[in-house]
Amino acid sequence: MSLTKVRVGLVGLGLAASSHIKAYQTNSNCEVTAVCDIDVVQAMLIAEQYKIPKIYSSYEEMLKDKEINVVDITTPTFLHASMSIAAARAGKNILCEKPFCLNLEEGQSVINEVAAAGVSLMVGESYVFMTSIMKARALIDQGEIGKPQQIRERFGTWLQRPGALDTERESSDSHRGWRMNSAKAGGAGFPWMFDHCVHFFATAEYLMQDIKIKEVYALKSNISWMNHTKMNDKNKQENSEMHTYRPEESGDIPIITWTYEDPACQGVWMRAEALNGKYDPMYGFSATIIGDKGMIEVLGEGGKGLMWNDKNVHLILHRKDFDTKTYRFDEGGDDIWQSEVSYYSCAHRNQINEFIDSLLAGKLPRYRGEDGYHHVKTTMAAICSAKDGKPVNVNNINDKKYNN
Ligand SMILES: NC(=O)c1ccc[n+]([C@@H]2O[C@H](COP(=O)([O-])OP(=O)(O)OC[C@H]3O[C@@H](n4cnc5c(N)ncnc54)[C@H](O)[C@@H]3O)[C@@H](O)[C@H]2O)c1
């Protein structure tokens, strides 16, 4: 059923929330009716800052609000499934931040409850809504690089905008300390990877024209990049964002490789922070997609440092015979990172506009519960592979294997 006006109640007022609120408030078919947080002071501050009329400190109370027809869940990951299920039972449409769930059982329960309630659910997978990444996909669909066959993702340091991340809040779930605790962030000992890998795998399939990843092989290193950055003052300067996180245990996954259902295609993700003596002049997330007729290099979240002929660019399309084209996407910057492409400001807005448009048209949104579930499963396969030291088929993953 389509809506005529989208009225949002947003729960969890931390890092992700502001980008969502700003995005809703730029769409005339939508208003943010209420905000909710267990931290009432934070709820009052956000309500005042964005002129939002209603405040709740109890999610259950907010769900009783009849004015609200969409619930946006930007709470820590361990709350995503239970809050989505409660929202579906209350008849609300749902936008739930990534990662969709902590395990497959709870992810499947959400999918079932959403179907039973007949509401719409979109998962907040913002990487595939970045303007630069969507342009890369459009160029691939236009045949500019021929058949895409390999993707190389690299993950460099993020440079935080001064003061952008509030890490001073006290109560246990109202600062990002939970992200380094597997019980709350997921990951069975690799919480940071669980939080981020869903982005990397979603992008890897999106840029391979939706061909599914079949098998993953992840390398485990006993040196934790997080411990390393904690100890190294020089890196602290360069890598300030990372210091908001505290490691749960040592050990890291620096490289993941994978194959796709199409045997001609493969991918690799690699960590490229300036640590352990590595020097890399590029920042943030970037990807290279190689086809049989050309290649695309593209910047993503926090991306900086892609150069062509002494010019800073955001996307390079290399075609045969040196027929090269470059692109920039100047969309007014990023609220959080010093980033050449706009992530927090624009990718979240693109994603929320997609959700609002789908609700108004009575259509399913792009990136649903099934997609979120699939990329959580692929991430679980990567974590199992790192622990076991061998390749893992995504289809063979289940909660029992993952938790062993
Ligand atoms: N797509 C993205 O770019 C992106 C960016 C940041 C975070 N995220 C995701 O968004 C989610 C939230 O992350 P964050 O960094 O914003 O977290 P955060 O720690 O900054 O904020 C979480 C907020 O939830 C509140 N909260 C906790 N329990 C609650 C409850 N029971 N009821 C109401 N409020 C409650 C906390 O008080 C806090 O204000 C995570 O799943 C994270 O992975 C996505």
Short mmCIF file of C-alpha atoms and ligand atoms in Angstrom, two decimals:
data_model
loop_
_atom_site.label_atom_id
_atom_site.label_comp_id
_atom_site.label_asym_id
_atom_site.label_seq_id
_atom_site.Cartn_x
_atom_site.Cartn_y
_atom_site.Cartn_z
CA MET A 1 0.00 0.00 0.00
CA SER A 2 1.37 3.43 -0.86
CA LEU A 3 1.61 6.34 1.59
CA THR A 4 0.72 9.95 0.82
CA LYS A 5 3.02 11.45 3.44
CA VAL A 6 5.92 9.79 5.23
CA ARG A 7 5.98 10.48 9.00
CA VAL A 8 9.12 9.18 10.64
CA GLY A 9 9.96 8.23 14.21
CA LEU A 10 13.72 7.76 14.52
CA VAL A 11 15.30 5.70 17.30
CA GLY A 12 18.99 5.85 18.33
CA LEU A 13 20.42 9.37 18.14
CA GLY A 14 24.15 8.81 17.66
CA LEU A 15 26.49 9.07 14.67
CA ALA A 16 24.20 7.73 11.95
CA ALA A 17 21.06 9.57 13.06
CA SER A 18 21.90 13.13 12.01
CA SER A 19 22.56 12.22 8.37
CA HIS A 20 19.19 10.45 8.28
CA ILE A 21 17.30 13.34 9.88
CA LYS A 22 18.86 15.88 7.50
CA ALA A 23 17.97 13.67 4.55
CA TYR A 24 14.30 13.34 5.56
CA GLN A 25 14.08 17.06 6.16
CA THR A 26 15.15 17.85 2.59
CA ASN A 27 12.28 15.78 1.16
CA SER A 28 8.96 17.64 1.02
CA ASN A 29 7.00 14.36 1.09
CA CYS A 30 8.29 13.59 4.53
CA GLU A 31 8.58 14.89 8.06
CA VAL A 32 10.41 13.64 11.13
CA THR A 33 7.62 13.49 13.70
CA ALA A 34 9.51 12.06 16.69
CA VAL A 35 12.93 11.04 17.95
CA CYS A 36 13.70 8.46 20.61
CA ASP A 37 16.78 7.63 22.69
CA ILE A 38 17.37 6.12 26.13
CA ASP A 39 19.62 9.14 26.65
CA VAL A 40 16.94 11.80 27.18
CA VAL A 41 19.39 14.69 27.13
CA GLN A 42 20.57 13.59 23.70
CA ALA A 43 16.96 13.25 22.51
CA MET A 44 16.21 16.80 23.71
CA LEU A 45 19.33 18.19 22.04
CA ILE A 46 18.55 16.53 18.70
CA ALA A 47 14.87 17.52 18.85
CA GLU A 48 15.85 21.12 19.49
CA GLN A 49 18.57 21.16 16.83
CA TYR A 50 16.29 19.78 14.10
CA LYS A 51 12.97 21.21 15.37
CA ILE A 52 11.34 17.82 15.85
CA PRO A 53 8.06 18.04 17.80
CA LYS A 54 7.99 14.82 19.83
CA ILE A 55 10.55 13.11 22.08
CA TYR A 56 10.41 9.57 23.44
CA SER A 57 12.78 7.79 25.80
CA SER A 58 10.95 4.48 25.33
CA TYR A 59 10.88 2.79 21.92
CA GLU A 60 7.75 0.83 22.89
CA GLU A 61 5.95 4.12 23.62
CA MET A 62 7.05 5.60 20.28
CA LEU A 63 5.64 2.58 18.46
CA LYS A 64 2.18 3.39 19.90
CA ASP A 65 2.26 6.81 18.19
CA LYS A 66 -0.37 6.58 15.44
CA GLU A 67 0.97 9.56 13.52
CA ILE A 68 4.20 7.69 12.72
CA ASN A 69 4.10 5.41 9.67
CA VAL A 70 7.87 4.79 9.34
CA VAL A 71 10.36 3.81 11.99
CA ASP A 72 14.03 4.49 11.31
CA ILE A 73 16.34 2.32 13.45
CA THR A 74 19.82 3.78 14.02
CA THR A 75 20.57 2.02 17.29
CA PRO A 76 23.53 -0.34 17.94
CA THR A 77 23.43 -3.52 15.86
CA PHE A 78 22.29 -5.92 18.61
CA LEU A 79 18.97 -4.03 18.75
CA HIS A 80 18.23 -4.08 15.00
CA ALA A 81 16.30 -7.36 14.85
CA SER A 82 14.19 -6.98 17.98
CA MET A 83 13.35 -3.36 17.14
CA SER A 84 12.48 -4.24 13.52
CA ILE A 85 10.21 -7.06 14.65
CA ALA A 86 8.45 -4.79 17.16
CA ALA A 87 8.00 -2.13 14.44
CA ALA A 88 6.56 -4.66 11.96
CA ARG A 89 4.10 -5.91 14.60
CA ALA A 90 3.07 -2.30 15.22
CA GLY A 91 2.38 -1.93 11.47
CA LYS A 92 5.22 0.53 10.81
CA ASN A 93 7.38 0.57 7.69
CA ILE A 94 11.07 0.25 8.55
CA LEU A 95 14.44 1.64 7.57
CA CYS A 96 17.04 -0.29 9.58
CA GLU A 97 20.74 0.60 9.55
CA LYS A 98 23.30 -2.00 8.51
CA PRO A 99 24.39 -4.60 9.57
CA PHE A 100 20.84 -5.95 9.30
CA CYS A 101 21.20 -8.58 12.06
CA LEU A 102 23.72 -10.31 14.33
CA ASN A 103 23.03 -13.81 12.97
CA LEU A 104 20.94 -15.61 10.36
CA GLU A 105 18.21 -16.80 12.70
CA GLU A 106 17.30 -13.30 13.80
CA GLY A 107 17.64 -11.94 10.25
CA GLN A 108 15.21 -14.58 8.95
CA SER A 109 12.77 -13.80 11.79
CA VAL A 110 12.70 -10.13 10.76
CA ILE A 111 12.11 -11.05 7.10
CA ASN A 112 9.23 -13.35 8.12
CA GLU A 113 7.62 -10.79 10.44
CA VAL A 114 7.87 -8.03 7.83
CA ALA A 115 6.20 -10.28 5.24
CA ALA A 116 3.45 -11.28 7.71
CA ALA A 117 2.77 -7.64 8.62
CA GLY A 118 2.79 -6.48 4.97
CA VAL A 119 5.07 -3.53 5.74
CA SER A 120 8.12 -2.36 3.81
CA LEU A 121 11.69 -2.78 5.06
CA MET A 122 14.82 -1.24 3.66
CA VAL A 123 18.30 -1.84 5.11
CA GLY A 124 20.56 1.21 5.32
CA GLU A 125 23.36 0.01 3.05
CA SER A 126 24.64 3.45 2.16
CA TYR A 127 27.75 2.37 0.18
CA VAL A 128 25.61 1.38 -2.80
CA PHE A 129 23.90 4.79 -2.70
CA MET A 130 27.06 6.90 -3.05
CA THR A 131 26.81 9.04 -6.18
CA SER A 132 30.32 7.98 -7.30
CA ILE A 133 29.59 4.26 -6.84
CA MET A 134 26.22 4.57 -8.63
CA LYS A 135 27.97 6.36 -11.52
CA ALA A 136 30.50 3.52 -11.74
CA ARG A 137 27.63 1.02 -11.93
CA ALA A 138 25.89 3.09 -14.62
CA LEU A 139 29.11 3.19 -16.73
CA ILE A 140 29.49 -0.58 -16.35
CA ASP A 141 25.84 -1.11 -17.37
CA GLN A 142 26.47 1.08 -20.43
CA GLY A 143 29.24 -1.35 -21.45
CA GLU A 144 32.09 1.14 -20.97
CA ILE A 145 34.50 -1.49 -19.58
CA GLY A 146 33.03 -4.54 -21.30
CA LYS A 147 32.33 -7.48 -19.03
CA PRO A 148 33.42 -6.70 -15.44
CA GLN A 149 35.62 -9.53 -14.23
CA GLN A 150 37.59 -8.39 -11.24
CA ILE A 151 37.07 -5.95 -8.42
CA ARG A 152 39.83 -4.66 -6.15
CA GLU A 153 38.62 -2.79 -3.08
CA ARG A 154 41.04 -0.94 -0.84
CA PHE A 155 40.38 0.52 2.49
CA GLY A 156 42.69 3.35 3.52
CA THR A 157 42.72 5.66 6.51
CA TRP A 158 39.79 7.98 7.12
CA LEU A 159 40.49 11.59 7.94
CA GLN A 160 37.90 12.86 10.35
CA ARG A 161 36.62 16.41 10.21
CA PRO A 162 37.60 18.10 13.50
CA GLY A 163 34.86 17.65 16.12
CA ALA A 164 32.67 15.54 13.84
CA LEU A 165 32.48 12.48 16.09
CA ASP A 166 31.06 12.86 19.58
CA THR A 167 32.82 10.25 21.69
CA GLU A 168 32.32 11.83 25.07
CA ARG A 169 28.85 10.54 25.95
CA GLU A 170 28.78 8.41 29.08
CA SER A 171 26.03 5.77 29.20
CA SER A 172 27.04 2.29 28.05
CA ASP A 173 25.22 2.18 24.71
CA SER A 174 25.39 5.86 23.92
CA HIS A 175 28.94 5.98 22.69
CA ARG A 176 30.59 3.87 20.02
CA GLY A 177 32.40 1.59 22.48
CA TRP A 178 29.72 -1.05 21.72
CA ARG A 179 31.11 -1.35 18.18
CA MET A 180 34.18 -3.18 19.48
CA ASN A 181 32.16 -5.68 21.50
CA SER A 182 31.05 -8.73 19.51
CA ALA A 183 28.07 -9.33 21.77
CA LYS A 184 26.67 -5.98 20.65
CA ALA A 185 28.25 -5.38 17.25
CA GLY A 186 28.45 -9.00 16.02
CA GLY A 187 31.49 -10.61 14.40
CA ALA A 188 32.35 -13.51 16.75
CA GLY A 189 35.62 -11.86 17.80
CA PHE A 190 35.89 -9.52 14.77
CA PRO A 191 33.34 -6.79 15.60
CA TRP A 192 34.83 -4.08 13.42
CA MET A 193 34.97 -6.39 10.41
CA PHE A 194 31.34 -7.41 10.93
CA ASP A 195 30.31 -3.76 11.08
CA HIS A 196 32.12 -2.86 7.85
CA CYS A 197 32.33 -5.98 5.69
CA VAL A 198 28.66 -5.76 4.78
CA HIS A 199 29.52 -2.51 3.00
CA PHE A 200 32.45 -4.07 1.14
CA PHE A 201 30.49 -7.13 -0.01
CA ALA A 202 27.39 -5.13 -0.96
CA THR A 203 29.57 -2.89 -3.14
CA ALA A 204 31.48 -5.87 -4.59
CA GLU A 205 28.22 -7.44 -5.84
CA TYR A 206 26.65 -4.16 -6.93
CA LEU A 207 29.65 -3.26 -9.12
CA MET A 208 29.72 -6.81 -10.53
CA GLN A 209 26.16 -6.23 -11.82
CA ASP A 210 24.57 -8.15 -8.91
CA ILE A 211 26.41 -11.43 -9.47
CA LYS A 212 26.55 -13.16 -6.08
CA ILE A 213 29.75 -13.95 -4.20
CA LYS A 214 30.22 -17.72 -4.00
CA GLU A 215 33.32 -18.44 -1.92
CA VAL A 216 35.47 -16.26 0.35
CA TYR A 217 39.01 -16.75 1.58
CA ALA A 218 40.18 -14.35 4.32
CA LEU A 219 43.64 -13.92 5.73
CA LYS A 220 44.09 -13.53 9.48
CA SER A 221 46.92 -11.52 10.95
CA ASN A 222 47.84 -11.75 14.60
CA ILE A 223 48.77 -8.08 14.66
CA SER A 224 45.76 -5.96 15.44
CA TRP A 225 45.72 -2.70 13.52
CA MET A 226 43.69 -1.23 16.37
CA ASN A 227 46.33 -2.07 18.99
CA HIS A 228 48.95 -0.75 16.67
CA THR A 229 47.25 2.60 16.11
CA LYS A 230 46.71 2.91 19.85
CA MET A 231 50.41 2.57 20.49
CA ASN A 232 51.65 4.77 17.69
CA ASP A 233 51.26 8.47 18.32
CA LYS A 234 52.17 9.43 14.79
CA ASN A 235 49.39 7.23 13.44
CA LYS A 236 47.04 8.63 16.04
CA GLN A 237 47.41 11.96 14.31
CA GLU A 238 46.61 10.55 10.92
CA ASN A 239 44.05 8.04 12.05
CA SER A 240 42.01 9.88 14.63
CA GLU A 241 38.71 8.17 13.80
CA MET A 242 40.07 4.79 14.76
CA HIS A 243 40.72 5.90 18.33
CA THR A 244 37.04 6.05 19.10
CA TYR A 245 37.14 2.24 19.01
CA ARG A 246 38.70 -0.12 21.53
CA PRO A 247 39.79 -3.59 20.47
CA GLU A 248 38.04 -6.63 21.89
CA GLU A 249 40.94 -8.91 21.11
CA SER A 250 44.12 -8.86 19.07
CA GLY A 251 44.06 -10.19 15.53
CA ASP A 252 42.81 -8.71 12.32
CA ILE A 253 41.66 -9.55 8.81
CA PRO A 254 43.89 -7.51 6.47
CA ILE A 255 42.96 -9.21 3.16
CA ILE A 256 39.86 -11.03 1.83
CA THR A 257 39.61 -12.67 -1.59
CA TRP A 258 36.50 -14.13 -3.20
CA THR A 259 35.03 -15.79 -6.26
CA TYR A 260 31.57 -15.16 -7.74
CA GLU A 261 28.85 -17.47 -9.01
CA ASP A 262 30.21 -16.54 -12.47
CA PRO A 263 33.59 -18.36 -12.56
CA ALA A 264 35.11 -15.60 -14.75
CA CYS A 265 34.89 -13.12 -11.85
CA GLN A 266 36.91 -12.58 -8.67
CA GLY A 267 37.46 -9.91 -6.04
CA VAL A 268 39.83 -8.76 -3.36
CA TRP A 269 39.54 -6.37 -0.42
CA MET A 270 42.62 -5.10 1.32
CA ARG A 271 43.33 -2.95 4.29
CA ALA A 272 45.64 -0.08 3.37
CA GLU A 273 45.94 2.11 6.43
CA ALA A 274 49.17 3.88 7.17
CA LEU A 275 50.26 1.42 9.82
CA ASN A 276 52.86 -1.24 10.40
CA GLY A 277 55.20 0.93 8.37
CA LYS A 278 52.99 0.89 5.27
CA TYR A 279 52.71 4.13 3.40
CA ASP A 280 49.72 4.76 1.17
CA PRO A 281 48.83 8.21 -0.18
CA MET A 282 45.18 7.40 -0.82
CA TYR A 283 42.55 7.75 1.90
CA GLY A 284 39.23 6.08 2.60
CA PHE A 285 37.42 3.47 0.53
CA SER A 286 38.10 3.06 -3.16
CA ALA A 287 37.50 0.39 -5.77
CA THR A 288 38.92 -0.65 -9.12
CA ILE A 289 36.71 -2.65 -11.47
CA ILE A 290 38.40 -4.37 -14.39
CA GLY A 291 36.57 -5.50 -17.49
CA ASP A 292 37.70 -6.94 -20.80
CA LYS A 293 37.50 -3.50 -22.50
CA GLY A 294 38.42 -1.08 -19.74
CA MET A 295 38.78 -0.27 -16.09
CA ILE A 296 37.16 2.07 -13.58
CA GLU A 297 38.79 3.55 -10.49
CA VAL A 298 36.35 5.17 -8.08
CA LEU A 299 36.44 6.83 -4.65
CA GLY A 300 33.95 6.07 -1.91
CA GLU A 301 33.56 6.85 1.80
CA GLY A 302 36.30 9.16 3.08
CA GLY A 303 38.03 8.85 -0.30
CA LYS A 304 40.85 11.20 -1.22
CA GLY A 305 43.95 11.08 -3.38
CA LEU A 306 42.85 9.67 -6.76
CA MET A 307 44.92 11.60 -9.31
CA TRP A 308 44.92 11.84 -13.10
CA ASN A 309 47.25 14.20 -14.97
CA ASP A 310 47.96 16.12 -11.74
CA LYS A 311 44.26 16.64 -11.09
CA ASN A 312 42.25 15.39 -8.13
CA VAL A 313 39.41 13.31 -9.55
CA HIS A 314 36.72 11.03 -8.11
CA LEU A 315 36.29 8.49 -10.89
CA ILE A 316 38.56 7.49 -13.77
CA LEU A 317 37.27 5.51 -16.73
CA HIS A 318 40.23 3.96 -18.55
CA ARG A 319 39.37 2.65 -21.98
CA LYS A 320 41.57 0.90 -24.47
CA ASP A 321 43.90 3.06 -26.59
CA PHE A 322 44.37 5.49 -23.67
CA ASP A 323 40.89 6.93 -24.18
CA THR A 324 40.51 8.07 -20.58
CA LYS A 325 37.67 10.06 -19.04
CA THR A 326 37.54 11.52 -15.53
CA TYR A 327 34.64 12.59 -13.32
CA ARG A 328 34.14 14.67 -10.17
CA PHE A 329 31.08 14.71 -7.93
CA ASP A 330 31.13 17.96 -6.02
CA GLU A 331 28.11 17.64 -3.77
CA GLY A 332 28.98 19.99 -0.95
CA GLY A 333 31.32 17.86 1.13
CA ASP A 334 30.84 15.35 3.90
CA ASP A 335 29.64 16.00 7.48
CA ILE A 336 32.05 13.54 9.08
CA TRP A 337 35.09 12.85 6.89
CA GLN A 338 37.47 15.04 4.96
CA SER A 339 36.30 13.32 1.84
CA GLU A 340 36.48 14.09 -1.87
CA VAL A 341 33.08 12.48 -2.40
CA SER A 342 30.16 13.11 -0.09
CA TYR A 343 29.31 10.06 1.99
CA TYR A 344 27.49 10.94 5.20
CA SER A 345 25.70 13.86 3.61
CA CYS A 346 24.77 12.55 0.15
CA ALA A 347 24.84 8.73 0.20
CA HIS A 348 22.44 8.70 3.14
CA ARG A 349 20.23 11.25 1.38
CA ASN A 350 20.20 9.19 -1.84
CA GLN A 351 19.26 6.11 0.16
CA ILE A 352 16.49 7.85 2.11
CA ASN A 353 15.04 9.39 -1.05
CA GLU A 354 14.91 5.90 -2.55
CA PHE A 355 13.03 4.67 0.52
CA ILE A 356 10.55 7.58 0.53
CA ASP A 357 9.93 7.25 -3.23
CA SER A 358 9.29 3.52 -2.84
CA LEU A 359 6.79 4.10 -0.01
CA LEU A 360 4.93 6.76 -1.99
CA ALA A 361 4.83 4.56 -5.10
CA GLY A 362 3.86 1.42 -3.14
CA LYS A 363 6.93 -0.38 -4.53
CA LEU A 364 9.70 -2.40 -2.92
CA PRO A 365 12.85 -0.37 -2.21
CA ARG A 366 16.30 -1.21 -3.53
CA TYR A 367 18.33 -3.04 -0.83
CA ARG A 368 15.81 -4.95 1.30
CA GLY A 369 15.98 -7.38 4.24
CA GLU A 370 16.98 -10.25 1.95
CA ASP A 371 19.97 -8.24 0.69
CA GLY A 372 21.03 -7.27 4.21
CA TYR A 373 20.72 -10.94 5.27
CA HIS A 374 22.82 -12.09 2.31
CA HIS A 375 25.67 -9.67 3.04
CA VAL A 376 25.65 -10.56 6.74
CA LYS A 377 25.93 -14.22 5.65
CA THR A 378 28.85 -13.40 3.31
CA THR A 379 30.55 -11.54 6.17
CA MET A 380 30.03 -14.55 8.47
CA ALA A 381 31.70 -16.72 5.79
CA ALA A 382 34.73 -14.35 5.71
CA ILE A 383 35.07 -14.49 9.51
CA CYS A 384 34.81 -18.32 9.49
CA SER A 385 37.43 -18.45 6.73
CA ALA A 386 39.86 -16.25 8.70
CA LYS A 387 39.46 -18.45 11.76
CA ASP A 388 39.78 -21.77 9.90
CA GLY A 389 42.45 -20.65 7.41
CA LYS A 390 40.58 -22.05 4.39
CA PRO A 391 38.06 -20.94 1.75
CA VAL A 392 34.38 -21.00 2.78
CA ASN A 393 31.37 -21.34 0.50
CA VAL A 394 28.78 -18.72 1.44
CA ASN A 395 25.90 -21.17 0.89
CA ASN A 396 27.36 -23.54 3.51
CA ILE A 397 27.32 -20.97 6.30
CA ASN A 398 24.93 -21.32 9.21
CA ASP A 399 24.79 -19.89 12.73
CA LYS A 400 26.17 -23.05 14.33
CA LYS A 401 29.30 -23.13 12.16
CA TYR A 402 29.84 -19.42 12.69
CA ASN A 403 29.57 -19.57 16.47
CA ASN A 404 31.90 -22.60 16.87
N1 LIG B 1 25.68 3.45 7.02
C1 LIG B 1 26.55 4.18 7.69
O1 LIG B 1 27.29 4.96 7.12
C2 LIG B 1 26.60 4.09 9.19
C3 LIG B 1 27.35 5.01 9.90
C4 LIG B 1 27.36 4.93 11.26
C5 LIG B 1 26.66 3.94 11.90
N2 LIG B 1 25.96 3.03 11.16
C6 LIG B 1 25.20 1.97 11.82
O2 LIG B 1 24.17 2.61 12.58
C7 LIG B 1 23.97 1.95 13.81
C8 LIG B 1 24.20 2.94 14.93
O3 LIG B 1 25.57 3.32 14.94
P1 LIG B 1 26.06 4.71 15.56
O4 LIG B 1 27.51 4.80 15.27
O5 LIG B 1 25.14 5.80 15.13
O6 LIG B 1 25.86 4.41 17.10
P2 LIG B 1 26.02 5.42 18.32
O7 LIG B 1 26.61 4.64 19.41
O8 LIG B 1 26.68 6.69 17.87
O9 LIG B 1 24.50 5.80 18.66
C9 LIG B 1 23.57 4.85 19.09
C10 LIG B 1 22.45 5.57 19.82
O10 LIG B 1 21.45 4.59 20.17
C11 LIG B 1 20.97 4.90 21.47
N3 LIG B 1 20.36 3.72 22.07
C12 LIG B 1 20.98 2.61 22.55
N4 LIG B 1 20.06 1.72 23.00
C13 LIG B 1 18.85 2.28 22.80
C14 LIG B 1 17.51 1.86 23.07
N5 LIG B 1 17.23 0.67 23.64
N6 LIG B 1 16.50 2.70 22.75
C15 LIG B 1 16.75 3.91 22.18
N7 LIG B 1 18.00 4.36 21.91
C16 LIG B 1 19.03 3.56 22.22
C17 LIG B 1 22.22 5.39 22.20
O11 LIG B 1 21.89 6.11 23.37
C18 LIG B 1 22.89 6.22 21.13
O12 LIG B 1 22.46 7.56 21.16
C19 LIG B 1 24.96 0.77 13.81
O13 LIG B 1 24.32 -0.41 13.45
C20 LIG B 1 26.02 1.18 12.81
O14 LIG B 1 26.62 0.07 12.18
C21 LIG B 1 25.90 3.10 9.83
#
